[in-house]
Coordinates of C-alpha atoms in Angstrom, one line a residue:
Chain P
X102 CA 42.7 -14.9 44.4
X103 CA 44.8 -17.2 42.4
X104 CA 44.5 -18.2 38.4
X105 CA 46.2 -20.6 36.8
X106 CA 47.8 -19.0 33.6
X107 CA 49.4 -22.2 32.6
X108 CA 46.6 -23.2 30.0
X109 CA 46.7 -19.9 27.7
X110 CA 48.0 -20.9 24.7
X111 CA 49.7 -17.9 23.4
X112 CA 51.5 -19.0 20.5
X113 CA 48.4 -20.4 18.7
X114 CA 49.3 -23.0 17.1
X115 CA 46.6 -23.2 14.6
X116 CA 47.9 -20.4 12.7
X117 CA 51.3 -19.7 10.8
X118 CA 54.6 -18.7 11.9
X119 CA 55.2 -15.6 14.2
X120 CA 54.9 -12.1 12.7
X121 CA 55.0 -10.6 15.7
X122 CA 56.8 -11.3 19.0
X123 CA 56.5 -9.6 21.9
X124 CA 59.2 -10.7 24.7
X125 CA 59.0 -9.9 28.3
X126 CA 57.7 -6.4 26.9
X127 CA 57.7 -3.0 30.0
X128 CA 57.2 0.3 29.5
X129 CA 56.9 3.1 31.8
X130 CA 56.6 6.8 31.7
X131 CA 58.4 8.3 34.7
X132 CA 57.4 6.4 37.7
X133 CA 54.2 5.0 36.4
X134 CA 54.8 1.5 35.0
X135 CA 52.0 0.7 31.8
X136 CA 52.9 -2.5 30.9
X137 CA 55.0 -5.4 32.7
X138 CA 56.6 -8.1 31.2
X139 CA 54.5 -9.0 28.6
X140 CA 55.0 -11.4 26.1
X141 CA 52.6 -12.4 23.4
X142 CA 53.2 -14.2 19.7
X143 CA 50.9 -13.2 17.0
X144 CA 51.0 -15.6 14.0
X145 CA 50.6 -14.9 10.6
X146 CA 47.0 -14.8 9.6
X147 CA 45.5 -14.5 13.0
X148 CA 43.1 -11.6 14.4
X149 CA 44.1 -10.6 17.5
X150 CA 41.7 -8.6 19.6
X151 CA 43.4 -6.7 22.5
X152 CA 40.9 -5.9 25.1
X153 CA 40.9 -4.4 28.7
X154 CA 39.8 -1.1 31.0
X155 CA 41.1 2.5 29.8
X156 CA 44.7 3.1 30.9
X157 CA 45.6 -0.7 31.2
X158 CA 48.2 -0.4 28.2
X159 CA 46.7 -1.4 25.3
X160 CA 47.3 1.4 22.9
X161 CA 50.7 1.8 24.4
X162 CA 51.5 -2.2 23.6
X163 CA 50.3 -1.3 20.0
X164 CA 52.5 1.8 19.2
X165 CA 55.6 -0.1 20.9
X166 CA 54.6 -2.9 18.3
X167 CA 54.5 -0.4 15.7
X168 CA 58.2 1.3 17.2
X169 CA 56.2 4.3 17.5
X170 CA 57.3 4.1 21.2
X171 CA 60.3 2.3 22.7
X172 CA 59.7 0.0 25.7
X173 CA 61.8 0.3 28.7
X174 CA 62.2 -3.4 29.0
X175 CA 61.8 -6.2 26.6
X176 CA 62.0 -6.6 22.6
X177 CA 59.4 -7.0 20.0
X178 CA 60.1 -9.1 16.8
X179 CA 58.7 -8.3 13.5
X180 CA 58.7 -11.5 11.1
X181 CA 60.8 -13.6 14.1
X182 CA 64.0 -10.6 14.2
X183 CA 63.8 -8.5 17.1
X184 CA 64.3 -4.9 16.8
X185 CA 67.3 -4.1 18.6
X186 CA 69.3 -6.1 16.3
X187 CA 68.1 -4.1 13.1
X188 CA 69.3 -1.7 11.7
X189 CA 67.1 1.9 10.6
X190 CA 66.7 1.0 6.8
X191 CA 65.9 -2.6 7.9
X192 CA 63.0 -1.5 10.2
X193 CA 61.9 1.0 7.5
X194 CA 61.4 -1.5 4.9
X195 CA 59.0 -3.9 7.1
X196 CA 57.4 -1.1 8.6
X197 CA 55.7 -0.7 5.0
X198 CA 54.1 -3.8 5.6
X199 CA 52.3 -2.3 8.8
X200 CA 49.2 -0.6 8.0
X201 CA 47.7 1.3 11.0
X202 CA 44.5 3.1 12.1
X203 CA 44.7 5.5 14.9
X204 CA 42.2 6.0 17.6
X205 CA 41.4 9.2 16.4
X206 CA 42.1 8.5 12.3
X207 CA 44.7 10.9 12.7
X208 CA 44.5 12.2 9.2
X209 CA 46.2 15.0 8.3
X210 CA 44.3 18.0 8.2
X211 CA 45.9 19.8 5.9
X212 CA 45.6 17.8 2.7
X213 CA 42.3 16.2 1.1
X214 CA 41.3 12.7 1.7
X215 CA 42.7 11.9 -1.7
X216 CA 46.5 13.2 -0.7
X217 CA 45.5 11.4 3.0
X218 CA 45.1 8.0 1.2
X219 CA 48.0 8.5 -1.2
X220 CA 50.5 9.6 1.2
X221 CA 52.1 6.5 1.7
X222 CA 52.0 5.5 -2.0
X223 CA 53.5 9.0 -3.0
X224 CA 56.5 8.5 -0.2
X225 CA 57.4 5.0 -1.1
X226 CA 57.0 3.8 -4.2
X227 CA 57.7 5.2 -7.7
X228 CA 54.1 5.0 -9.2
X229 CA 52.6 6.9 -12.0
X230 CA 49.9 10.1 -10.8
X231 CA 47.5 7.5 -12.5
X232 CA 48.4 4.2 -10.9
X233 CA 48.0 6.1 -7.3
X234 CA 44.7 7.6 -8.5
X235 CA 43.5 4.0 -9.0
X236 CA 44.6 2.7 -6.1
X237 CA 43.3 5.6 -3.9
X238 CA 39.9 5.3 -5.7
X239 CA 39.8 1.4 -5.0
X240 CA 41.1 1.8 -1.5
X241 CA 38.0 4.8 -1.2
X242 CA 35.2 2.4 -2.8
X243 CA 36.5 -1.0 -0.8
X244 CA 35.8 1.2 2.4
X245 CA 32.3 2.5 1.0
X246 CA 33.4 5.9 0.6
X247 CA 31.8 8.3 -2.6
X248 CA 34.3 9.8 -4.8
X249 CA 32.6 12.8 -4.1
X250 CA 34.9 12.6 -0.5
X251 CA 38.4 12.5 -2.2
X252 CA 38.1 16.3 -2.4
X253 CA 37.2 17.0 1.1
X254 CA 39.4 18.1 3.8
X255 CA 39.1 15.7 7.0
X256 CA 37.5 18.3 8.8
X257 CA 34.4 18.0 6.6
X258 CA 33.9 14.8 7.5
X259 CA 32.2 12.6 10.1
X260 CA 33.8 10.3 12.7
X261 CA 32.8 7.4 10.8
X262 CA 33.5 8.6 7.3
X263 CA 37.2 9.8 8.7
X264 CA 37.5 6.1 10.3
X265 CA 37.2 5.0 7.0
X266 CA 39.4 7.1 5.4
X267 CA 41.8 6.3 7.8
X268 CA 41.2 2.8 7.0
X269 CA 41.7 3.4 3.6
X270 CA 45.1 5.4 3.9
X271 CA 46.1 2.1 6.2
X272 CA 45.5 -0.4 3.6
X273 CA 46.7 1.8 0.4
X274 CA 49.9 0.0 0.8
X275 CA 48.5 -3.3 0.4
X276 CA 50.3 -4.1 4.4
X277 CA 50.4 -7.9 5.5
X278 CA 49.9 -6.9 9.1
X279 CA 47.2 -4.4 10.0
X280 CA 46.9 -2.9 13.7
X281 CA 44.1 -1.1 14.5
X282 CA 43.8 1.0 17.8
X283 CA 39.9 0.9 19.0
X284 CA 38.6 1.4 15.4
X285 CA 35.1 1.8 16.6
X286 CA 35.5 3.6 19.5
X287 CA 33.0 6.8 19.3
X288 CA 30.9 5.6 16.6
X289 CA 27.4 5.1 16.3
X290 CA 26.1 1.0 16.6
X291 CA 25.5 0.9 12.8
X292 CA 28.6 2.5 11.8
X293 CA 30.7 0.1 14.5
X294 CA 29.1 -2.8 12.5
X295 CA 30.3 -0.9 9.0
X296 CA 33.6 -1.2 10.4
X297 CA 33.8 -4.7 11.8
X298 CA 32.9 -5.4 8.2
X299 CA 35.4 -3.6 6.5
X300 CA 37.8 -5.4 9.2
X301 CA 36.5 -8.8 7.7
X302 CA 36.1 -8.0 4.3
X303 CA 39.7 -6.7 4.7
X304 CA 40.9 -10.3 5.8
X305 CA 39.1 -12.1 3.2
X306 CA 40.7 -9.9 0.0
X307 CA 44.0 -10.2 1.7
X308 CA 45.8 -12.5 3.9
X309 CA 46.5 -9.9 7.1
X310 CA 47.3 -10.3 10.3
X311 CA 45.5 -8.1 12.5
X312 CA 45.9 -6.8 15.9
X313 CA 42.9 -4.9 17.3
X314 CA 42.4 -2.9 20.2
X315 CA 39.1 -2.2 21.3
X316 CA 36.8 -2.1 24.1
X317 CA 33.7 -2.9 21.9
X318 CA 33.1 -6.7 22.5
X319 CA 30.7 -7.0 19.4
X320 CA 33.9 -6.1 17.8
X321 CA 35.6 -8.9 19.4
X322 CA 32.4 -11.3 18.8
X323 CA 32.9 -10.5 15.2
X324 CA 36.4 -10.3 14.0
X325 CA 38.6 -12.1 16.6
X326 CA 40.3 -15.2 16.3
X327 CA 42.0 -15.1 19.8
X328 CA 41.6 -12.7 22.5
X329 CA 43.9 -11.2 25.0
X330 CA 42.7 -9.2 28.2
X331 CA 45.3 -6.7 29.7
X332 CA 44.7 -5.3 33.3
X333 CA 45.9 -2.5 35.1
X334 CA 49.1 -2.7 37.3
X335 CA 47.5 -0.6 39.7
X336 CA 45.1 -3.5 40.7
X337 CA 47.3 -6.4 39.9
X338 CA 49.9 -7.6 42.9
X339 CA 53.6 -7.6 41.5
X340 CA 53.8 -11.0 40.9
X341 CA 50.2 -11.5 38.6
X342 CA 51.0 -11.3 35.0
X343 CA 49.5 -8.5 33.1
X344 CA 47.4 -10.6 30.5
X345 CA 44.8 -12.1 32.5
X346 CA 43.4 -13.9 29.5
X347 CA 43.8 -15.9 26.3
X348 CA 41.7 -17.8 24.5
X349 CA 38.6 -17.8 22.0
X350 CA 36.4 -14.6 21.6
X351 CA 33.4 -17.4 23.3
X352 CA 35.6 -18.6 26.1
X353 CA 35.9 -15.0 27.1
X354 CA 32.4 -14.8 27.2
X355 CA 32.0 -17.7 29.5
X356 CA 34.9 -17.7 31.8
X357 CA 34.8 -17.9 35.2
X358 CA 37.3 -15.1 36.3
X359 CA 35.7 -12.3 37.8
X360 CA 37.9 -9.9 36.4
X361 CA 37.4 -10.9 32.9
X362 CA 33.7 -11.6 33.0
X363 CA 33.0 -8.5 34.6
X364 CA 34.6 -6.5 31.8
X365 CA 33.3 -8.3 28.8
X366 CA 29.9 -7.8 30.0
X367 CA 30.0 -4.9 31.0
X368 CA 28.9 -5.0 35.1
X369 CA 30.0 -2.4 37.1
X370 CA 28.9 -3.0 40.3
X371 CA 32.2 -4.1 42.3
X372 CA 34.2 -1.6 40.7
X373 CA 31.5 0.4 41.8
X374 CA 31.9 -0.7 45.8
X375 CA 35.7 -0.4 44.6
X376 CA 36.0 3.2 43.8
X377 CA 33.3 3.6 47.1
X378 CA 35.8 1.9 49.3
X379 CA 38.7 3.5 48.2
Chain K
X126 CA 69.6 3.5 70.5
X127 CA 70.4 3.9 67.2
X128 CA 69.6 7.7 66.1
X129 CA 67.1 8.1 63.5
X130 CA 68.8 10.3 60.9
X131 CA 67.2 13.6 60.2
X132 CA 65.2 13.8 56.9
X133 CA 67.3 16.2 54.3
X134 CA 64.9 19.2 53.1
X135 CA 64.5 18.8 49.1
X136 CA 63.0 21.6 48.0
X137 CA 65.5 24.5 49.0
X138 CA 66.1 27.3 46.8
X139 CA 70.1 25.3 46.4
X140 CA 67.8 22.5 45.0
X141 CA 65.9 24.3 43.1
X142 CA 68.5 25.8 41.4
X143 CA 69.7 22.5 40.8
X144 CA 66.9 21.2 39.2
X145 CA 67.0 24.3 37.0
X146 CA 70.2 23.8 35.6
X147 CA 69.8 20.0 35.8
X148 CA 66.4 20.4 33.3
X149 CA 68.7 23.6 31.2
X150 CA 71.1 21.2 30.3
X151 CA 69.0 18.4 29.5
X152 CA 66.7 20.5 27.3
X153 CA 70.2 22.0 25.4
X154 CA 71.3 18.6 25.0
X155 CA 67.8 17.8 23.6
X156 CA 67.7 20.3 21.0
X157 CA 72.0 19.9 19.9
X158 CA 70.3 16.7 19.6
X159 CA 67.7 17.5 17.5
X160 CA 69.5 20.0 15.2
X161 CA 71.8 16.9 14.4
X162 CA 69.2 14.9 13.3
X163 CA 68.0 18.0 11.0
X164 CA 71.2 18.3 9.5
X165 CA 71.3 14.4 9.3
X166 CA 68.4 14.7 7.2
X167 CA 69.2 17.5 5.1
X168 CA 72.3 15.6 4.4
X169 CA 70.6 12.7 3.3
X170 CA 68.0 14.5 0.8
X171 CA 65.7 17.5 0.6
X172 CA 61.8 16.9 1.3
X173 CA 59.6 16.8 -2.7
X174 CA 59.0 19.8 -4.4
X175 CA 55.8 20.7 -3.6
X176 CA 56.2 20.2 0.2
X177 CA 59.2 22.7 0.1
X178 CA 57.8 25.2 -2.2
X179 CA 54.0 25.4 0.3
X180 CA 56.6 26.0 3.4
X181 CA 58.8 28.4 1.6
X182 CA 55.5 30.5 0.5
X183 CA 53.8 30.1 4.0
X184 CA 57.0 31.3 5.5
X185 CA 58.6 33.8 3.2
X186 CA 56.3 35.2 0.9
X187 CA 52.9 35.8 3.7
X188 CA 55.7 37.5 6.3
X189 CA 56.6 40.5 3.7
X190 CA 53.5 42.6 5.0
X191 CA 54.6 42.2 8.6
X192 CA 58.3 42.4 8.1
X193 CA 57.9 45.4 5.8
X194 CA 55.4 47.3 8.2
X195 CA 58.5 46.4 10.9
X196 CA 61.2 48.0 9.2
X197 CA 59.0 51.0 8.1
X198 CA 58.1 52.1 11.5
X199 CA 61.6 51.5 13.1
X200 CA 62.8 53.7 9.9
X201 CA 60.1 56.5 10.9
X202 CA 60.4 55.9 14.9
X203 CA 64.2 56.3 14.7
X204 CA 63.9 59.6 12.9
X205 CA 61.8 61.5 14.7
X206 CA 63.1 60.2 18.3
X207 CA 66.9 61.2 17.1
X208 CA 66.0 64.5 15.4
X209 CA 66.2 66.7 18.4
X210 CA 69.7 65.6 19.6
X211 CA 71.5 65.6 16.0
X212 CA 69.5 69.0 15.7
X213 CA 71.0 70.2 19.2
X214 CA 74.4 69.3 17.7
X215 CA 73.6 71.2 14.4
X216 CA 74.6 67.6 12.5
X217 CA 71.3 66.6 11.0
X218 CA 72.2 65.9 7.6
X219 CA 74.0 63.1 9.7
X220 CA 71.1 61.9 11.3
X221 CA 70.6 59.3 8.0
X222 CA 73.8 57.9 8.5
X223 CA 73.0 56.9 11.9
X224 CA 69.6 55.7 11.3
X225 CA 70.6 53.5 8.3
X226 CA 73.7 52.0 10.1
X227 CA 71.6 51.3 13.5
X228 CA 68.9 49.4 10.8
X229 CA 71.5 47.8 8.8
X230 CA 73.4 46.1 11.2
X231 CA 71.1 45.8 14.7
X232 CA 67.5 47.0 14.7
X233 CA 66.8 45.5 11.1
X234 CA 68.0 42.0 12.0
X235 CA 66.9 41.7 15.0
X236 CA 63.1 43.3 15.1
X237 CA 62.2 41.2 12.0
X238 CA 64.0 38.2 13.8
X239 CA 61.7 38.9 17.0
X240 CA 58.5 39.5 14.7
X241 CA 59.3 36.5 12.6
X242 CA 59.5 34.5 15.5
X243 CA 55.9 35.8 16.8
X244 CA 54.9 35.5 13.4
X245 CA 56.5 32.1 11.9
X246 CA 58.0 30.3 14.8
X247 CA 54.8 30.6 17.5
X248 CA 52.6 29.2 14.6
X249 CA 54.9 26.7 13.8
X250 CA 55.5 25.1 17.3
X251 CA 51.5 25.3 17.3
X252 CA 51.1 23.6 13.8
X253 CA 53.6 20.8 15.0
X254 CA 51.9 20.7 18.8
X255 CA 48.8 20.0 17.3
X256 CA 50.1 17.4 14.8
X257 CA 51.4 15.7 17.6
X258 CA 48.8 15.9 20.1
X259 CA 46.5 14.3 16.9
X260 CA 48.8 11.5 16.5
X261 CA 49.4 13.0 12.7
X262 CA 52.9 12.9 13.7
X263 CA 52.8 9.1 14.7
X264 CA 50.9 8.9 11.4
X265 CA 53.8 9.9 9.3
X266 CA 55.7 7.6 10.9
X267 CA 53.2 4.7 10.3
X268 CA 53.3 5.4 6.9
X269 CA 56.8 5.3 6.0
X270 CA 57.9 9.2 6.1
X271 CA 60.7 10.6 8.2
X272 CA 58.5 13.5 10.2
X273 CA 61.8 15.5 10.8
X274 CA 62.4 15.2 7.0
X275 CA 59.1 15.6 6.5
X276 CA 58.3 18.7 8.9
X277 CA 61.5 19.9 10.3
X278 CA 63.9 20.5 7.0
X279 CA 61.2 22.5 5.1
X280 CA 61.1 24.7 7.7
X281 CA 64.6 25.1 9.1
X282 CA 65.5 25.9 5.5
X283 CA 62.7 28.1 4.7
X284 CA 63.9 29.6 8.1
X285 CA 67.1 29.4 7.0
X286 CA 67.5 31.1 3.5
X287 CA 64.3 33.3 4.1
X288 CA 64.6 35.4 7.5
X289 CA 67.5 36.9 5.8
X290 CA 65.9 38.0 2.5
X291 CA 63.1 39.2 4.6
X292 CA 65.8 41.4 6.4
X293 CA 66.8 43.1 3.6
X294 CA 63.6 44.0 3.2
X295 CA 63.0 45.0 6.4
X296 CA 66.2 47.2 6.0
X297 CA 65.4 48.6 2.9
X298 CA 61.6 49.8 3.3
X299 CA 63.1 50.8 7.4
X300 CA 65.7 53.2 5.3
X301 CA 63.2 54.4 3.1
X302 CA 61.0 55.3 6.2
X303 CA 63.8 57.5 8.1
X304 CA 64.5 59.3 5.0
X305 CA 60.8 60.2 3.8
X306 CA 60.0 61.1 7.3
X307 CA 63.8 63.3 7.4
X308 CA 63.3 64.6 4.1
X309 CA 59.7 65.3 3.9
X310 CA 58.6 66.0 7.6
X311 CA 61.5 67.2 9.0
X312 CA 63.2 69.1 6.1
X313 CA 66.4 67.6 5.8
X314 CA 68.5 67.8 2.4
X315 CA 68.2 64.4 0.8
X316 CA 71.4 64.7 -1.0
X317 CA 73.3 65.1 2.5
X318 CA 71.3 62.4 3.7
X319 CA 72.3 59.8 1.4
X320 CA 75.6 61.4 1.1
X321 CA 76.5 60.6 4.9
X322 CA 74.8 57.4 4.7
X323 CA 77.2 56.2 2.1
X324 CA 80.1 57.3 3.7
X325 CA 79.6 55.6 7.1
X326 CA 77.7 52.3 6.0
X327 CA 80.4 49.9 4.6
X328 CA 79.3 46.7 3.0
X329 CA 80.8 44.4 6.1
X330 CA 77.9 46.5 8.1
X331 CA 74.9 45.2 5.6
X332 CA 77.3 42.0 5.8
X333 CA 77.1 41.8 9.5
X334 CA 73.4 42.5 9.8
X335 CA 72.6 39.7 7.6
X336 CA 74.7 37.0 8.9
X337 CA 73.0 37.3 12.0
X338 CA 69.9 36.7 10.3
X339 CA 70.9 33.4 8.6
X340 CA 71.7 32.4 12.6
X341 CA 68.4 33.8 13.9
X342 CA 66.2 31.8 11.3
X343 CA 68.1 28.4 12.1
X344 CA 67.6 29.3 15.9
X345 CA 63.8 30.5 15.6
X346 CA 63.2 27.4 13.1
X347 CA 64.9 24.8 15.2
X348 CA 63.4 25.9 19.0
X349 CA 60.0 25.9 17.6
X350 CA 60.0 22.7 15.6
X351 CA 61.7 21.2 18.8
X352 CA 58.8 22.6 20.9
X353 CA 56.2 21.6 18.7
X354 CA 57.9 18.0 18.6
X355 CA 58.1 17.8 22.1
X356 CA 54.5 19.6 23.1
X357 CA 52.6 18.4 26.1
X358 CA 49.0 17.1 25.8
X359 CA 45.7 18.7 25.1
X360 CA 44.9 22.4 24.2
X361 CA 46.9 23.5 27.2
X362 CA 50.5 21.5 25.9
X363 CA 50.4 23.2 22.2
X364 CA 49.8 26.5 23.6
X365 CA 52.1 26.2 26.3
X366 CA 54.7 24.7 23.2
X367 CA 53.7 28.2 21.5
X368 CA 54.5 30.4 24.1
X369 CA 57.6 28.8 24.8
X370 CA 58.6 28.8 21.6
X371 CA 58.7 32.5 21.2
X372 CA 60.0 33.0 24.6
X373 CA 63.3 31.0 23.9
X374 CA 63.7 32.1 20.5
X375 CA 63.5 35.6 21.5
X376 CA 66.1 34.8 24.0
X377 CA 68.4 32.9 21.5
X378 CA 67.8 36.2 19.2
X379 CA 69.5 38.2 22.0
X380 CA 72.5 35.7 23.0
X381 CA 73.4 34.9 19.6
X382 CA 73.2 39.2 18.5
X383 CA 75.7 39.8 21.2
X384 CA 78.1 37.2 20.7
X385 CA 77.8 37.7 17.1
X386 CA 78.4 41.2 17.4
X387 CA 81.5 40.5 19.5
X388 CA 82.6 38.0 16.8
X389 CA 82.2 40.6 14.1
X390 CA 83.5 43.4 15.7
X391 CA 86.8 41.4 16.6
X392 CA 86.6 40.2 13.1
X393 CA 86.2 43.5 11.6
X394 CA 89.8 44.6 13.6
X395 CA 91.6 41.5 12.2
X396 CA 90.3 42.4 8.8
X397 CA 91.2 45.8 8.8
X398 CA 93.9 46.6 12.2
X399 CA 93.0 49.6 13.8
X400 CA 95.1 50.4 16.8
X401 CA 91.3 51.5 18.9
X402 CA 89.6 47.9 19.3
X403 CA 87.2 47.5 22.2
X404 CA 87.6 43.6 21.4

């Protein structure tokens, strides 16, 4: 199967200057390569959805963007400057412009909800307790959590509440870029829609650039300006690029590429045949 | 026809030994880099007082009962075990000196450190390992905190500074335990018990024991935090990190005890020259 990738508009010129750029990014864990030669530009103000099967390297890519993991090859640029050319202080300063919502929310379980949301403010700003309290209450209200939740520990919260606290924490420092790692995974449809709404509202309230790693096509439809699909390397030929689709959500749903259409429509018949043959 | 080269076996005992040596060297190198990172973070500034206080309380204050019980029973067991030999030599009154010297110089620091490697070290490895597995360490980075400074520095300082204090407590309670059995159960005169203890135990012995415990504390903290930070995935990974932290801390305590013992004995004869020196 041969597909022409030349029509993919990876620069997305409709938006502002690039704030995140991946240049020939590869990442291996031991002998296993998860990402191969990924190049991608995310312009200011765009919401980019990254879709793909489990294990295709979406979350790894997001962690490399946030510099929580180092790439094996290639580089990441923040605001046009490659990370390899920056010193630690410079990276630390710019990292505060990012908010990150973890797949599992990753709340600090020894702290209350209030302390979780206040953590970044306490750690990085010289704000008074009164100012911090005000911001924490504002953020909790923004994500629809009652003030009574602020004294609870993460173990006392439901999955949806944890995600919302994680979002409040990610937004506490008013980031310019928000990275969402599977924000709706494991949530019921109502809570999924609430999180999707919160992502949209965040963008309306302040001009943020977002990357949303997700499996949920309802999230893609609702929040994405552009969609990129990664494909597992184990099922690609060496010469094929790992990004098998880049375009709008509408294009993703109408594409003739069976790899993309099977994923977005959730059709497993061919995969089941492949698995049976294997 | 060209001959086909014979395949070399790659799983011989020599290969396995080589692999183990390589892995050990890498682990020691990693640990040294980790320790350098901790020292660098300490020099760059300490975490907030609230974080330090909580860690010091958890590691220091909450360990007092454990080291107290450890010290008490070491002293009492030594008195019971050694009494017959001293009685046979008609040297019962010297029993206190022997118990107290061995407690202060060797058994107090070593057994208190082993007990703390179990109580504090395993808990630290499990806690940090769980934080690694649940992405809380990544979350710290994402929120602009340095995980080594926030998580390791307080634990390292607490172990380094408080384990010597806990050792002193274990020593004191152990001495009292030995005396209690010696004087109240075995009937040894308290006056001679303390007199001989005073004659045989120099301040240098106390210093040696406490100096060792600074090293033990630092080693327990570094090994346990390192294991937590490099924990494998899932509950199994956390369990393994916790077990490895105790095993490696225990080995480190014994190895350090030997080398520090050699050094301290050598130093003694440098400070107070004596013709009969072992080293």
